[in-house]
Structures are given as structure tokens and as C-alpha cells.
Coordinates of C-alpha atoms and ligand atoms in Angstrom, one line a residue:
X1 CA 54.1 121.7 83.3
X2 CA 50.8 122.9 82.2
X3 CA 50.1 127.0 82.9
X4 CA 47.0 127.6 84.9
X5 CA 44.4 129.6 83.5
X6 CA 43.1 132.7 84.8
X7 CA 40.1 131.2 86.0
X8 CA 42.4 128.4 88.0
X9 CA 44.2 131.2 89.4
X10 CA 41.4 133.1 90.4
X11 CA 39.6 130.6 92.4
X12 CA 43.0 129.4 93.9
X13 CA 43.4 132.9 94.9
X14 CA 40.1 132.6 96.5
X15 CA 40.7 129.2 98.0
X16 CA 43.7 130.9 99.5
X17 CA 41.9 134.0 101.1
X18 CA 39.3 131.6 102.7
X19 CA 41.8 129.5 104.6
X20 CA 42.2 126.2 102.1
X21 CA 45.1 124.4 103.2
X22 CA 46.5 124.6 99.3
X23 CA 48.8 121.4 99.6
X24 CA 45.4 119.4 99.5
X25 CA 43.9 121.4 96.9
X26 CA 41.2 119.0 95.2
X27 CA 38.7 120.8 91.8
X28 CA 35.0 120.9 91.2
X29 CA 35.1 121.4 87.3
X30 CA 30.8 122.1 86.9
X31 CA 29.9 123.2 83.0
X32 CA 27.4 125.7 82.0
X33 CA 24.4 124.3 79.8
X34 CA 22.6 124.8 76.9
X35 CA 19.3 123.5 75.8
X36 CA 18.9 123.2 72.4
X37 CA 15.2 122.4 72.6
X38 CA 12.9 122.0 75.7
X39 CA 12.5 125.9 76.7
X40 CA 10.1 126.5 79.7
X41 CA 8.9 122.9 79.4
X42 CA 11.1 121.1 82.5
X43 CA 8.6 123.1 85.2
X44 CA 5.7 120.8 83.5
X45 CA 7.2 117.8 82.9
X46 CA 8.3 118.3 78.9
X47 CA 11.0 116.5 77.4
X48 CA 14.5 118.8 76.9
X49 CA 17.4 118.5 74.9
X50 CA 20.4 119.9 76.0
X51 CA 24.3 119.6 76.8
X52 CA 27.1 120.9 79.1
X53 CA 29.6 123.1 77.5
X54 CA 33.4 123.9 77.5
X55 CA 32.6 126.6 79.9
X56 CA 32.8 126.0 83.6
X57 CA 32.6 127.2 87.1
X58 CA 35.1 125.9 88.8
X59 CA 35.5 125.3 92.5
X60 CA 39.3 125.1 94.4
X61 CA 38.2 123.9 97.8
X62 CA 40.3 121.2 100.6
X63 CA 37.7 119.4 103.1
X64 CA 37.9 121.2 106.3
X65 CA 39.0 119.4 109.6
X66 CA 35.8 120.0 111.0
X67 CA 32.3 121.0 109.9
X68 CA 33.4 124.7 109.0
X69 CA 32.9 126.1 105.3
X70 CA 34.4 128.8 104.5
X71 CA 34.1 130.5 100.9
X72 CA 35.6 133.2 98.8
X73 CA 34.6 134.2 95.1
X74 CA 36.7 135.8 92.7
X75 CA 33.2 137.9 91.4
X76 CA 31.2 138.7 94.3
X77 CA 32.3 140.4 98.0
X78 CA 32.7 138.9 101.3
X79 CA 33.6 135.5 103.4
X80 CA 30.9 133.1 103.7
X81 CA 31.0 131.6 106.6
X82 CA 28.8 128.8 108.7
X83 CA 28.9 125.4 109.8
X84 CA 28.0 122.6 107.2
X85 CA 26.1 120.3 110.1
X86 CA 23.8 123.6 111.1
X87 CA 23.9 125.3 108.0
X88 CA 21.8 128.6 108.2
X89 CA 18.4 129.8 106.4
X90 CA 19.5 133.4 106.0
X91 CA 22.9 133.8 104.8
X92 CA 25.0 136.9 103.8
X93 CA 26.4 137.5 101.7
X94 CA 23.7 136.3 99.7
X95 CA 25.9 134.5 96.9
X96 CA 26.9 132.1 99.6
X97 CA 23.4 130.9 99.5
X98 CA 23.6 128.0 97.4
X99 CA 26.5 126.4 99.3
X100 CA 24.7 126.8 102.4
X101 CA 21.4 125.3 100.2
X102 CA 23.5 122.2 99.5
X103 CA 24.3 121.7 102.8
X104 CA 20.6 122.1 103.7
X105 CA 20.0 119.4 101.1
X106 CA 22.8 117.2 101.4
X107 CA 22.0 117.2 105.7
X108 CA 18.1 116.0 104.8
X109 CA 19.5 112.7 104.0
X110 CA 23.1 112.1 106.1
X111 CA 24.5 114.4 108.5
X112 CA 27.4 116.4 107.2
X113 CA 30.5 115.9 109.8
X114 CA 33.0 117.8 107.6
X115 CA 33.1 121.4 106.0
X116 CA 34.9 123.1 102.9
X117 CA 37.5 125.8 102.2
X118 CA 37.2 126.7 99.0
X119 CA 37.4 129.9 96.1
X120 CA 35.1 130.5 92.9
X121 CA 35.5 131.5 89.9
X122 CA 32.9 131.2 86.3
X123 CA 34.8 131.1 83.2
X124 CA 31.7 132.9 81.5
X125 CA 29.4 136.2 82.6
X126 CA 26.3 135.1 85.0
X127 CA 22.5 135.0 83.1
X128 CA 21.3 132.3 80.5
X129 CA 23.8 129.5 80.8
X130 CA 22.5 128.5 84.4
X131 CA 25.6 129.6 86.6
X132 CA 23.3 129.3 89.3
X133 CA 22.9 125.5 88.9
X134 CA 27.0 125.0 87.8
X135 CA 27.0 126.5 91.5
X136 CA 24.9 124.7 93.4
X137 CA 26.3 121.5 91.7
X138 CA 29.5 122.4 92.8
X139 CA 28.7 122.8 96.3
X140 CA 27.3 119.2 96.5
X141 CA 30.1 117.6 94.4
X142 CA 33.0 119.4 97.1
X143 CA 30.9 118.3 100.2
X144 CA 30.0 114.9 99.0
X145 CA 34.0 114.5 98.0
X146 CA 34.3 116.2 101.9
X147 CA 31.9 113.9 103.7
X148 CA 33.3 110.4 101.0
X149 CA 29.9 110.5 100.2
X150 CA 28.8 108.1 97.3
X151 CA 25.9 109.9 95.8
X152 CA 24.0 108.7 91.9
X153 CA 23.5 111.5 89.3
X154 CA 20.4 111.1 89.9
X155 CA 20.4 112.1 93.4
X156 CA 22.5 114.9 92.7
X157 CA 19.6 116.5 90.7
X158 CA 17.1 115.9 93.6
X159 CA 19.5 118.1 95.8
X160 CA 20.0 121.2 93.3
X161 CA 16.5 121.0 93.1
X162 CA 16.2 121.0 96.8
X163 CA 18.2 124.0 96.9
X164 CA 16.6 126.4 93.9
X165 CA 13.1 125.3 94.7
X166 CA 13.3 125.3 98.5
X167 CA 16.3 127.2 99.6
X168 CA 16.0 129.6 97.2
X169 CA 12.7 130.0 96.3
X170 CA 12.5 129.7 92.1
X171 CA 10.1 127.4 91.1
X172 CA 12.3 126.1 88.1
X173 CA 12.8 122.8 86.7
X174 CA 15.5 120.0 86.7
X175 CA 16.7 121.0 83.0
X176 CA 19.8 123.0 84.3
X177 CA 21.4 120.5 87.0
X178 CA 20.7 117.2 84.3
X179 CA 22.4 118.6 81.7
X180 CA 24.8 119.7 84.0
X181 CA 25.4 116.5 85.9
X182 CA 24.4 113.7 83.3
X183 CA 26.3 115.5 79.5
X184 CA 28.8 113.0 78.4
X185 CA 30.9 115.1 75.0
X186 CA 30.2 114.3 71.7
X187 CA 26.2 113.2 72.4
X188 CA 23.4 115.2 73.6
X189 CA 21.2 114.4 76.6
X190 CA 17.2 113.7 76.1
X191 CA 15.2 114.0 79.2
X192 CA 12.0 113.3 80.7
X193 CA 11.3 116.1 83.3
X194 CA 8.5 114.3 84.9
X195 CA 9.8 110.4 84.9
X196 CA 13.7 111.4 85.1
X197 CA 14.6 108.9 82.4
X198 CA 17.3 110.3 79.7
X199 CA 19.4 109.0 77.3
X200 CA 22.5 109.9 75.5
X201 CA 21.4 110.8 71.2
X202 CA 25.0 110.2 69.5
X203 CA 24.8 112.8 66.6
X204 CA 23.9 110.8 62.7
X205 CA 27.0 110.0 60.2
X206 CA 28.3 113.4 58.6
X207 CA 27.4 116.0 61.5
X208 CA 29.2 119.2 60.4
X209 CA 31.3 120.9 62.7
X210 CA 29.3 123.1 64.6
X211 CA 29.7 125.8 67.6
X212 CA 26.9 126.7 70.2
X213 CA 27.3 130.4 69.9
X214 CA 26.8 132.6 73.1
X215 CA 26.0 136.2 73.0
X216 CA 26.4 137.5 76.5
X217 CA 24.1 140.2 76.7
X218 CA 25.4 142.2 79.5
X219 CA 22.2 142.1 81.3
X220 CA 22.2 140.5 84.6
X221 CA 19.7 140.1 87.0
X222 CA 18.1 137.1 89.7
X223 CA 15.8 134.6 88.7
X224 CA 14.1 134.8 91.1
X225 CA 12.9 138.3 91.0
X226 CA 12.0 138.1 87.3
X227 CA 8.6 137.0 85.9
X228 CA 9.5 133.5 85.9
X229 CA 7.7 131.9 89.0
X230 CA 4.6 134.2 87.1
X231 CA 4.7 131.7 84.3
X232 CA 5.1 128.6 86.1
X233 CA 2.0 129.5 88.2
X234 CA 0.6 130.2 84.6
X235 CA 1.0 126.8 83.1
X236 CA -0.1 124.8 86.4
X237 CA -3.7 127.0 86.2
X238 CA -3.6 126.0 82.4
X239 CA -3.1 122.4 83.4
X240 CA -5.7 122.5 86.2
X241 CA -8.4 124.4 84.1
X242 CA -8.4 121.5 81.1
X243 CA -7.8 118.8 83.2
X244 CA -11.4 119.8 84.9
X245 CA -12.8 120.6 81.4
X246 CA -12.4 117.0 80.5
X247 CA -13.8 115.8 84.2
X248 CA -10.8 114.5 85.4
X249 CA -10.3 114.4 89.7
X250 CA -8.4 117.4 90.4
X251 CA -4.5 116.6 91.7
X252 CA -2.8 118.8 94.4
X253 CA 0.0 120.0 91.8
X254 CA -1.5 119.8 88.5
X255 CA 1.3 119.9 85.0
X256 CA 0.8 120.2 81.7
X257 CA 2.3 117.3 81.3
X258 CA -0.2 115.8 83.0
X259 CA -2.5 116.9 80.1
X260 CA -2.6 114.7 76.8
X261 CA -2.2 116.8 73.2
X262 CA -5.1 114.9 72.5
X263 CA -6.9 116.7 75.8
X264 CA -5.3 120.8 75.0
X265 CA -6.7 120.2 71.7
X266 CA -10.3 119.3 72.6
X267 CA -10.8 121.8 75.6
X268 CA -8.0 124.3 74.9
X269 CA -10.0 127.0 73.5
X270 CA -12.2 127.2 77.0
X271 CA -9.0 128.4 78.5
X272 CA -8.2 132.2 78.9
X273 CA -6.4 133.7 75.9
X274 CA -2.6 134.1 77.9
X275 CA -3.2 130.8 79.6
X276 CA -4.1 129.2 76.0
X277 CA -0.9 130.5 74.7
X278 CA 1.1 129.1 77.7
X279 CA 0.0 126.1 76.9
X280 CA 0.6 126.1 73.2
X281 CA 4.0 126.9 73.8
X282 CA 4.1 123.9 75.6
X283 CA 2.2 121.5 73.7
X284 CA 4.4 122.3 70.3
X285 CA 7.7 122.8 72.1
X286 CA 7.4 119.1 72.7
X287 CA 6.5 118.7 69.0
X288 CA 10.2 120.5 68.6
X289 CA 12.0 118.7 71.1
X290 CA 10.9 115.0 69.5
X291 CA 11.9 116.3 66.2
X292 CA 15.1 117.5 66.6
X293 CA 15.8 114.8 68.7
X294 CA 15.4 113.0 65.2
X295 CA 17.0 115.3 63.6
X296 CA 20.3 115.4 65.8
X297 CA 20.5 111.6 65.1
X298 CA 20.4 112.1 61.4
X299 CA 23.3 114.7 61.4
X300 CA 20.6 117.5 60.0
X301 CA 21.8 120.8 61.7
X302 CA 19.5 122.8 59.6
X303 CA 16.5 121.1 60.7
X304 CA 17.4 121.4 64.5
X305 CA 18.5 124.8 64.1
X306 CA 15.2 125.8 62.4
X307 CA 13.2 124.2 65.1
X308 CA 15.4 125.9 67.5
X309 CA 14.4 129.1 66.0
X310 CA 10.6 128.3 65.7
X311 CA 11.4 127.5 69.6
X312 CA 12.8 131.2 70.1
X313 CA 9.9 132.4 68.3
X314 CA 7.3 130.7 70.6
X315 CA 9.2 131.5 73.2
X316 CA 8.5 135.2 72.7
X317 CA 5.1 134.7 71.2
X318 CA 3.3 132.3 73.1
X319 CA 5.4 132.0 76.6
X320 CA 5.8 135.5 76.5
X321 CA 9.0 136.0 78.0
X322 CA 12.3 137.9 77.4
X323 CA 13.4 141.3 77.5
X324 CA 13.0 143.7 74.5
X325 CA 16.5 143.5 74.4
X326 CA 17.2 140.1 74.3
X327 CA 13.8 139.5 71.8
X328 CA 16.3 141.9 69.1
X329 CA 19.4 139.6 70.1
X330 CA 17.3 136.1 69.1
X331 CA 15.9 138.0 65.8
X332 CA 18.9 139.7 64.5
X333 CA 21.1 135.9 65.1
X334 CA 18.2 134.5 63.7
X335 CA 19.0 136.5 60.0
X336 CA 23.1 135.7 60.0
X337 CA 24.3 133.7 57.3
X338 CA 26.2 130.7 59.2
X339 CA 23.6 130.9 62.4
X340 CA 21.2 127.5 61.3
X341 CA 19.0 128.7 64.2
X342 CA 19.1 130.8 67.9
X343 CA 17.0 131.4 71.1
X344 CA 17.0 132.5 74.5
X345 CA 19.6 130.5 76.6
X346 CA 17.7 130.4 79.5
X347 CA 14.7 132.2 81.2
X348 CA 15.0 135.1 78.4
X349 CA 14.7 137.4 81.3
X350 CA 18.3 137.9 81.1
X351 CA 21.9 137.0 80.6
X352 CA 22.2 135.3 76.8
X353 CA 21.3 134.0 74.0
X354 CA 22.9 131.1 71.7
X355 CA 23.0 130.0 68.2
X356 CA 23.2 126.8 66.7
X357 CA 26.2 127.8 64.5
X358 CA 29.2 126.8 61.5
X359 CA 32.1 127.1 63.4
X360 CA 33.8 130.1 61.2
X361 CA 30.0 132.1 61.5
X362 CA 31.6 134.1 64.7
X363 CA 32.7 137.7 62.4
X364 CA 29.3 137.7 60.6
X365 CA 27.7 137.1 64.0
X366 CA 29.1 139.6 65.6
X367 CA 29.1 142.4 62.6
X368 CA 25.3 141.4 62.2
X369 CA 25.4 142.8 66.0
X370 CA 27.2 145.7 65.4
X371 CA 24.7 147.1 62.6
X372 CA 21.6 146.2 63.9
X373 CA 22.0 145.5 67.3
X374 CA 23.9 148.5 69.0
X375 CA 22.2 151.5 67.5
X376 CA 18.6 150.1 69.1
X377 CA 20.5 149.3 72.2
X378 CA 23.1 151.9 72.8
X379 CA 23.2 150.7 76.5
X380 CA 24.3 147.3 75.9
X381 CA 27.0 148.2 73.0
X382 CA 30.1 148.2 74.7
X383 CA 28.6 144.8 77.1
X384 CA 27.9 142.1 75.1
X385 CA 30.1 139.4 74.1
X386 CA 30.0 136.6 71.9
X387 CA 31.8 133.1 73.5
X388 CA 31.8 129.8 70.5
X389 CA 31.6 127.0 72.5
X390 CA 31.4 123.3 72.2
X391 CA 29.4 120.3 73.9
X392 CA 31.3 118.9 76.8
X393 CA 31.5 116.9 79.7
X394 CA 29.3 116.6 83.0
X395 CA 30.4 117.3 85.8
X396 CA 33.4 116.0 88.4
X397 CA 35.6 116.4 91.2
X398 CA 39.5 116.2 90.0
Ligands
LIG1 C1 16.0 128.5 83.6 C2 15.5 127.5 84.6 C3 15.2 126.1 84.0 C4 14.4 126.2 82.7 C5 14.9 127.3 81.8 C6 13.9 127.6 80.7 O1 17.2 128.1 83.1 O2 16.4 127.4 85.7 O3 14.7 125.3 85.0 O4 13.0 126.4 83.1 O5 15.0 128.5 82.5 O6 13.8 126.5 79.8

């Protein structure tokens, strides 16, 4: 028989304390993400290149009898507690908000007659690899299963974003839930943010072996409380100010991908000088996301991983985001031997980084961080981690 592993155990244990009948027992496995290319661009529209990974939040949970949910976590305090056909708008404790969110979102559309029982547990720290997505994807997976609801992919990702933007309040993208709900293991996922349509790039004859390398930074805080919505607001004024340079009918929730390259390069130097760089980052992080969508396909990991470290650069640069912290962690992986190229994971506000990496780069990675990175940061020395992982699978209900 095959051993559990400590993250099994933990969210049976939580499954247990929230009243799951355990003979009926049923798994949301929902992987973190990474996007290789495609940072800050999903909010607008851009194109992203990402994949699940071999990291998960998993989700023990039995359909309830009736509409109740009840919900325990192995990492955060407290019962959650409410009905899944009334599902409330304040919630504590406030982790429970994003299965109360997917009721919310899953209800819009059919009625929810059952509830959940369920524990939670993340086989990875919180920040960077969108746990928060993982979460919310979960939710909707174990009340769809609940409720023998058939529901597309595609729908799925309407839903999460029904829960982040509205339920929650952060006005992010659809990057995290795709990559999340459409990776299939060995190929990596292109999207259109604004149209939906993605494909699967198999990688070109000859790919090395490879890991996506995640340093853990130890920082953690919400979203939704850093300066992310700030830069979203950003980029839609950018979009609205050259859109009306060029005489265009203004729209009610203007994009920069509603903006041509042709049209930020003719009017983008009437914009203001932090809106201008907002938009740069946008304008050549698409550049990067089309080329290393080529450059996946021919099996060139040094190309990708440069453009991925042009991307971090821009990031920091142009988008202005991430943490002094976390700037040091993309720069210092950025000068290890083995490391073809690293950036934020996420936001950059918080959590991690990752590099595109050889798969025996992990000691150099991590002495690298021990020299350079600990004496500037003598806070974060004993938190960080490093975590090799590997594309994998979507998400699913076992
Ligand atoms: C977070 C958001 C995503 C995306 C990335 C940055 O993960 O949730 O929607 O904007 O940051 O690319």
C-alpha cells in the first residue's frame, strides 16, 4: 500500500476535525503555478506562458448531506462554517473566504443544494506560486464534484475570477487559475488573457532536463493589501491616455491590450514618465512572451531563460514592483552558474522567486544565497527555502 504523505495526512486530519465522514473521503489535487513569461500582463490582456507544478494544495473533503460546509486547515485557525446555498459576504475566519467566494460564484449560475466537509493543506509556503488561486480552484472543483456539476475549464476560470476580483477585491488577472486549471505535464500553456484562447507548446527535440527553481522567501503577506491594484489602475490610465492621443472613442474599461505597439510607439512619449514605463513593461513583455514561446518549441533554455531574466529585470525597472528583498533574490539567482534565467514568481510583492534551472544547479543556488544573500538580509536568513520542482498536471478531483 502506498504511505501517505505529510501533506495527505494533514488535510485528512483536517477533514476529520471538520466532521468529513472519512469512509467517503474523495481529493482535490490543485498545483501551484509558474509563469515563465507573461508578468503583470494578464490584468491587460497580454499573452502568458506558464505551467502547473509538482506542488499542490490539496483538498480531503466528502459532500455534505445537506447544504453545510464545513472546513479546517492544517495552516490557519478556526472552523469555517456557513451554508453553501446562502453563502455569506463577510466570513471569519478570513481564510475561509475563498470557499465561501466559490460558492458565491458557483450559486450565480445553479443553485448549490449540497455542502462540503473538508481539511487543507499546501505542500509549499504561501506568496508567489498563487496559493490563493490553487485555493479557490479547489473549492469549485470539491462543490462542483458535491453538486455532480459538469463545468468546462473554461468556466472554471470565469469563477476564480469571480471570486478574487469580486469576492475578494484584487483586481488580478486570469494567469493563475489557467495555468492552474488548463497545464497538461510535459508542454507549457500559451494564453490569450483578453480572448481566452491557449494552446499547449510541446517543448523542441533535445530539451535538457531542467528544474523550475523556487526560493521561498519567507515573506508573506495579502495581495490584496500590497501595491498591486496601484498598478493595475496604472496601466488602465496608460491605456486610456494613448488611446485618446490617437482620437479613438473612449471605452468604459480601457487595456493596454487594447492599444497597438504600433499606437504606444507613436503617442507613448505624451504619457507621464511612471505611466510610460508601465506601459513599456507591457509592450516588451509581450515581445518576451512570443519569443520564448519560440524558443521553448526549439528546445533553447538559454534563450527562454535570458528573456526570463530581461522579464525580471523590467519587472523591477519599468513595472516597478517587488520588495528590496526580493529585487536581491532575482539578481543574486540571476549570477549562478546553472540558473539560465530567474524572476519574481508572482506579484514580486512577496512570497518567491524561481529560476529556470539544470537540474543539479540547487547547491550553487543555494551557496550563491548564503554569501550574498543573508548578510544584506539578516532577517530572512534562517526563512527562505529553495523547492526544485517540475511542470505538471492541471488540476482534478481523485
Ligand atoms: C499575481 C496575480 C496574477 C498576475 C501575477 C503577475 O500572481 O494573481 O493575476 O497578475 O501576479 O503576473
Amino acid at each position: 500500500m502506498k504511505t501517505l504523505s505529510e501533506t495527505q495526512e494533514a488535510a485528512l486530519t483536517a477533514a476529520h476535525s471538520a466532521g468529513a465522514d472519512m469512509e467517503a473521503i474523495r481529493w482535490v489535487y490543485s498545483p501551484l503555478r509558474i509563469c515563465l513569461l507573461g508578468a503583470h500582463v494578464d490584468h491587460q490582456g497580454g499573452d502568458v506562458l506558464g505551467t502547473a507544478i509538482d506542488r499542490r494544495i490539496l483538498l480531503a473533503f466528502s459532500p455534505s448531506p445537506d447544504a453545510q460546509v464545513a472546513l479546517c486547515s492544517r495552516d490557519y485557525e478556526g472552523r469555517v462554517c456557513f451554508s453553501a446555498d446562502a453563502p455569506p459576504a463577510e466570513l471569519s475566519p478570513a481564510w475561509g473566504r475563498y470557499a465561501a467566494g466559490a460558492a458565491v460564484a458557483l450559486n450565480r449560475r445553479r443553485p448549490l443544494a449540497r455542502g462540503i466537509q473538508g481539511g487543507i493543506a499546501g505542500e509549499a509556503p504561501v506568496g508567489g506560486l498563487s496559493s490563493s488561486a490553487a485555493v479557490g480552484v479547489a473549492y469549485l472543483l470539491a462543490l462542483e464534484h458535491a453538486n455532480a456539476l459538469e463545468v468546462t475549464p473554461e468556466e472554471n476560470i470565469e469563477l476564480d475570477r469571480i471570486i478574487e476580483n469580486e469576492y475578494i477585491g484584487l483586481k488580478n488577472g486570469i494567469l493563475d487559475q489557467s495555468m492552474i486549471l488548463l497545464s497538461r505535464k510535459g508542454a507549457l500553456t500559451a494564453m490569450n488573457c483578453r480572448s481566452g484562447e491557449y494552446t499547449h507548446i510541446p517543448p523542441g527535440n533535445d530539451l535538457p532536463e531542467f528544474r523550475l527553481a523556487v526560493v521561498h522567501s519567507g515573506i508573506e503577506q495579502a495581495l490584496v493589501s500590497t501595491g498591486y491594484n496601484r498598478r493595475v489602475a496604472e496601466c488602465q490610465e496608460a491605456a486610456r491616455l494613448l488611446l485618446e492621443a490617437s482620437g479613438q472613442p473612449p471605452r468604459e474599461r480601457p487595456v493596454l491590450g487594447d492599444v497597438s505597439p504600433e499606437l504606444f510607439a507613436e503617442y507613448g512619449h505624451r504619457l507621464p514618465a511612471d505611466l510610460a514605463k508601465r506601459a513599456r513593461h507591457f509592450f516588451t513583455e509581450q515581445e518576451r512572451t512570443s519569443e520564448g514561446r519560440a524558443a521553448w518549441a526549439a528546445g533553447d533554455l538559454r534563450r527562454l531563460g535570458a528573456l526570463i531574466a530581461a522579464s525580471g529585470e523590467s519587472s523591477i525597472t519599468n513595472y516597478e514592483c517587488g520588495t528590496p528583498a526580493l529585487i536581491d533574490l532575482v539578481r543574486i539567482l540571476n549570477g549562478v552558474p546553472g540558473v539560465y534565467g530567474a524572476r519574481f514568481s508572482g506579484a514580486g510583492f512577496r512570497g518567491a522567486c524561481f529560476a529556470l534551472a539544470a537540474p543539479d544547479a540547487g547547491p550553487a543556488i543555494e551557496e550563491a544565497l548564503q554569501r550574498e544573500f543573508n548578510p544584506r538580509h539578516p532577517e530572512l536568513a534562517g526563512r527562505w527555502h529553495l523547492d526544485l520542482c517540475r511542470p505538471d498536471e492541471g488540476a482534478r478531483v481523485l
